[in-house]
């Protein structure tokens, strides 16, 4: 399997633009692909803004900032990904749309190319099985904000080869990340632990054990966590948490993963957290 030199990233949203930036900062040439010009321009603007912040903080020189930005080619044509040795998919969390993209990538890419998904909750093997290269399909699960968070989960399906996993570990380290190996089960490792914790914090609040401020203060000051669970829920998005909890409960049937009634009601009300201006706290 040749070295990874050129990386394709599908989706220039929150995660995709962060992944593209991180790959370019590590010296890889990146082709960033979107469905339309508007989200592509928005993604490129986010990258420029993030790189400028690194320059302002003295963590990046202007020359390195320009070189990093210059390594990213923005495109709406999937054909521009054809020479990529690795493609990381970070599009909407929808299995039909992702499957369609995986089939197109499989037809387009050279046989040695690895295709990864950044999915948080879907079955990686379901996407891999739709390709003719299931041994070269894996999960590469980054954390938000990608340029800052040190972890990447490398997800091995029952069909992923050890050679692919080894390549992805080496690639993750080149990005300055610490990779960990995780199974292809909902939530992988981090969300398998984090989601039940967040759901339990909602139950504690729902049952009136403490105020939301005290719950958050308790976990920050008592456990040294940078954010309290209710603050973190607002940051992650209550809709996203509800979606992941439902998938995890569906798979494991473990009551600890069941969404508390309050979470469902907040999502129904559109109280998604920071993104909607209201969650456990007010952001108006
Ligand atoms: P997002 O909505 O911010 O971005 C998704 C982007 O994909 C949009 O810009 C959309 O236009 C684009 N897109 C849709 N279909 C496409 C296609 N066929 N080709 C190219 N682009 C397409 O979503 P996000 O938060 O960046 O999440 C992306 C993926 O990353 C999801 O699978 C999600 O589960 C996963 N993830 C998200 C987080 C997070 O904190 N948001 C963390 C880890 C993993």
XYZ file of C-alpha atoms and ligand atoms in Angstrom:
328
model
C 0.000 0.000 0.000
C 1.674 3.333 -1.033
C 2.238 6.173 1.434
C -0.598 8.601 2.165
C 0.284 11.871 0.409
C -2.959 13.402 -0.786
C -6.071 13.456 1.382
C -9.643 14.055 0.275
C -12.197 15.406 2.731
C -15.920 15.216 1.911
C -18.046 17.817 3.658
C -16.780 21.266 4.674
C -19.063 21.623 7.708
C -18.025 21.869 11.347
C -15.945 18.675 11.286
C -14.889 18.550 7.622
C -13.287 21.991 7.570
C -11.436 21.223 10.829
C -10.181 17.907 9.430
C -9.044 19.562 6.168
C -7.220 22.290 8.111
C -5.508 19.760 10.386
C -4.358 17.597 7.447
C -3.036 20.648 5.550
C -1.251 21.919 8.677
C 0.529 18.541 8.881
C 1.809 19.007 5.304
C -0.704 16.916 3.334
C -2.237 18.184 0.118
C -5.985 18.281 0.667
C -8.943 18.272 -1.710
C -11.993 19.538 0.206
C -15.270 18.577 -1.478
C -18.784 19.925 -0.920
C -22.165 19.600 -2.617
C -22.422 23.309 -3.456
C -20.392 26.534 -3.599
C -22.022 28.183 -0.555
C -21.108 25.544 2.100
C -17.684 25.191 0.475
C -17.022 28.940 0.752
C -18.289 28.898 4.344
C -15.950 26.008 5.195
C -12.939 27.717 3.597
C -13.763 30.947 5.459
C -13.837 29.010 8.767
C -10.426 27.547 7.992
C -9.009 31.007 7.178
C -10.463 32.400 10.415
C -9.096 29.550 12.518
C -5.613 29.821 10.952
C -5.641 33.592 11.516
C -6.354 32.977 15.214
C -3.288 30.708 15.428
C -1.219 33.535 13.866
C -2.679 36.124 16.304
C -1.772 33.876 19.242
C 1.772 33.494 17.902
C 1.334 29.747 17.359
C 1.777 29.942 13.571
C 3.798 32.245 11.319
C 2.052 34.138 8.541
C 4.125 32.166 5.995
C 3.081 28.803 7.497
C -0.518 29.989 7.644
C -0.429 30.852 3.930
C 1.325 27.595 3.023
C -1.264 25.567 5.004
C -4.176 27.373 3.384
C -2.513 26.968 -0.032
C -2.390 23.172 0.359
C -6.216 22.990 0.397
C -8.025 22.802 -2.933
C -11.740 23.528 -2.669
C -14.010 21.684 -5.080
C -17.609 20.706 -5.753
C -16.551 18.007 -8.219
C -15.939 14.571 -6.715
C -13.659 13.740 -9.692
C -11.020 16.042 -8.152
C -10.604 13.448 -5.389
C -9.487 10.705 -7.757
C -5.757 10.882 -6.891
C -6.306 10.781 -3.131
C -4.628 8.036 -1.124
C -7.076 8.559 1.728
C -10.560 10.082 1.741
C -12.234 11.103 5.002
C -15.999 11.477 4.781
C -17.519 14.065 7.136
C -20.922 14.705 5.559
C -24.380 14.649 7.138
C -25.148 11.799 9.566
C -27.460 9.969 7.174
C -26.748 6.389 6.175
C -28.383 6.598 2.703
C -26.456 9.748 1.723
C -23.184 8.362 3.110
C -23.703 5.004 1.317
C -24.248 6.769 -1.995
C -21.020 8.743 -1.506
C -19.055 5.622 -0.524
C -20.183 3.877 -3.728
C -19.097 6.846 -5.863
C -15.731 7.072 -4.088
C -15.189 3.336 -4.489
C -15.702 3.605 -8.260
C -13.456 6.674 -8.543
C -10.436 5.977 -6.334
C -7.331 3.896 -7.043
C -7.468 0.397 -5.554
C -4.880 1.229 -2.849
C -6.901 4.181 -1.473
C -8.366 4.038 2.044
C -11.849 5.430 2.696
C -12.792 6.528 6.223
C -15.924 7.882 7.824
C -16.037 10.401 10.657
C -19.472 9.136 11.717
C -20.298 9.377 15.425
C -22.984 6.736 15.552
C -23.522 4.787 12.332
C -22.241 1.248 11.690
C -18.976 1.557 9.735
C -19.320 -1.955 8.297
C -22.659 -0.966 6.732
C -20.793 1.614 4.591
C -17.787 -0.673 3.991
C -20.018 -3.498 2.753
C -21.275 -1.307 -0.100
C -17.715 -1.012 -1.507
C -15.355 -3.452 -3.211
C -12.652 -2.571 -0.659
C -14.084 -3.364 2.802
C -10.554 -4.150 4.051
C -9.616 -0.522 3.285
C -12.608 1.082 5.010
C -12.469 2.220 8.635
C -13.726 4.921 10.953
C -11.577 7.942 11.752
C -13.509 9.733 14.477
C -12.209 13.220 15.258
C -13.374 15.517 18.044
C -14.633 19.074 17.887
C -12.794 21.471 17.461
C -10.559 19.227 15.337
C -7.440 21.472 15.211
C -7.341 21.531 19.036
C -8.590 18.159 20.273
C -5.785 15.612 20.601
C -7.751 12.378 20.193
C -8.713 10.421 17.111
C -10.566 7.111 17.398
C -9.551 4.591 14.729
C -12.514 2.287 14.202
C -11.796 -1.255 13.031
C -14.703 -3.130 11.506
C -14.766 -6.907 11.269
C -13.484 -6.476 7.683
C -10.795 -3.772 8.095
C -7.266 -5.116 7.511
C -4.497 -4.654 10.070
C -2.440 -2.917 7.336
C -5.166 -0.258 7.009
C -5.289 0.215 10.784
C -1.494 0.556 10.979
C -1.566 3.189 8.208
C -4.300 5.142 9.979
C -2.447 5.093 13.294
C 0.665 6.466 11.553
C -1.472 9.045 9.735
C -3.189 10.149 12.977
C 0.209 10.631 14.642
C 1.425 12.720 11.673
C -1.567 14.988 12.341
C -0.292 15.429 15.909
C -3.164 13.352 17.308
C -3.140 10.414 19.710
C -5.006 7.537 18.053
C -6.844 4.850 20.007
C -8.284 1.642 18.564
C -12.030 1.261 18.971
C -14.600 -1.343 17.956
C -17.315 -0.697 15.358
C -20.099 -0.364 17.919
C -22.314 2.699 18.508
C -20.474 5.404 20.412
C -17.096 3.687 19.901
C -15.196 4.256 23.189
C -15.553 7.948 24.066
C -19.277 8.376 23.422
C -19.999 4.951 24.950
C -18.768 6.460 28.226
C -19.699 10.106 27.680
C -23.325 9.729 26.529
C -24.524 7.716 29.593
C -22.777 10.306 31.824
C -24.539 13.195 30.061
C -27.903 11.413 30.170
C -27.446 10.746 33.882
C -26.706 14.425 34.498
C -30.074 15.239 32.868
C -31.784 12.683 35.145
C -30.133 14.217 38.222
C -31.412 17.654 37.149
C -34.843 16.307 36.166
C -35.249 14.673 39.586
C -34.451 17.976 41.307
C -31.324 16.731 43.076
C -29.505 20.002 42.414
C -29.690 23.166 40.316
C -28.129 23.084 36.849
C -25.450 25.524 37.989
C -24.536 23.312 40.959
C -24.449 20.154 38.831
C -21.996 21.846 36.453
C -19.978 23.405 39.273
C -19.825 20.043 41.047
C -18.282 18.210 38.101
C -15.912 21.064 37.220
C -14.571 21.697 40.691
C -14.979 18.189 42.092
C -13.649 16.223 39.149
C -11.558 18.797 37.299
C -13.644 18.599 34.111
C -13.285 21.706 31.906
C -17.072 21.898 31.394
C -20.013 20.713 33.455
C -22.298 18.080 31.847
C -25.207 20.453 31.162
C -22.870 23.060 29.644
C -21.317 20.301 27.552
C -24.757 19.132 26.408
C -25.514 22.655 25.180
C -22.166 22.718 23.344
C -22.548 19.285 21.693
C -26.207 19.895 20.835
C -29.178 18.276 22.569
C -30.533 17.072 19.215
C -27.223 15.314 18.424
C -27.089 13.754 21.902
C -30.697 12.539 21.583
C -29.917 11.038 18.160
C -26.826 9.191 19.428
C -28.585 8.018 22.628
C -31.416 6.519 20.566
C -28.979 4.644 18.327
C -27.029 3.353 21.342
C -30.202 2.272 23.160
C -31.476 0.581 20.026
C -28.281 -1.471 19.751
C -27.555 -2.317 23.409
C -31.045 -2.106 25.012
C -29.303 -0.835 28.145
C -31.558 1.553 30.153
C -28.541 3.709 31.013
C -28.511 4.744 27.320
C -32.232 5.599 27.155
C -32.986 9.289 26.580
C -34.574 10.873 29.687
C -38.052 12.392 29.080
C -36.693 15.925 29.612
C -34.148 15.519 26.798
C -36.859 14.419 24.375
C -39.063 17.366 25.352
C -36.246 19.907 25.010
C -35.454 18.570 21.538
C -39.159 18.696 20.567
C -39.209 22.323 21.743
C -36.166 23.140 19.573
C -33.988 23.814 22.633
C -30.879 22.287 21.068
C -28.310 24.291 23.057
C -25.871 26.915 21.755
C -26.783 26.388 18.098
C -30.457 27.330 18.667
C -29.758 30.001 21.298
C -31.385 28.018 24.106
C -30.675 24.761 25.889
C -30.089 24.284 29.604
C -28.746 27.839 29.470
C -29.744 30.901 27.468
C -27.487 32.164 24.664
C -29.759 34.838 23.220
P -22.288 19.666 9.346
O -23.750 19.656 9.142
O -21.639 20.835 10.012
O -21.547 19.462 7.930
C -21.932 18.502 6.990
C -21.596 19.042 5.612
O -21.693 17.972 4.655
C -22.546 20.152 5.127
O -21.788 21.311 4.848
C -23.171 19.569 3.860
O -23.370 20.541 2.829
C -22.128 18.544 3.437
N -22.606 17.472 2.572
C -23.790 16.829 2.607
N -23.840 15.866 1.661
C -22.641 15.911 1.014
C -22.061 15.163 -0.056
N -22.731 14.178 -0.646
N -20.803 15.482 -0.463
C -20.101 16.477 0.139
N -20.610 17.223 1.160
C -21.854 16.925 1.594
O -21.976 18.307 10.131
P -20.737 17.970 11.106
O -21.083 18.340 12.507
O -19.489 18.479 10.468
O -20.757 16.373 11.056
C -20.233 15.667 9.960
C -19.977 14.223 10.388
O -19.059 14.211 11.481
C -21.214 13.458 10.856
O -21.100 12.127 10.435
C -21.124 13.548 12.377
O -21.751 12.467 13.024
C -19.631 13.485 12.570
N -19.119 14.063 13.826
C -19.610 15.255 14.307
C -19.081 15.802 15.475
C -19.573 17.122 16.011
O -19.194 17.488 17.149
N -20.377 17.864 15.265
C -18.031 15.137 16.161
C -17.528 13.956 15.626
C -18.080 13.417 14.468
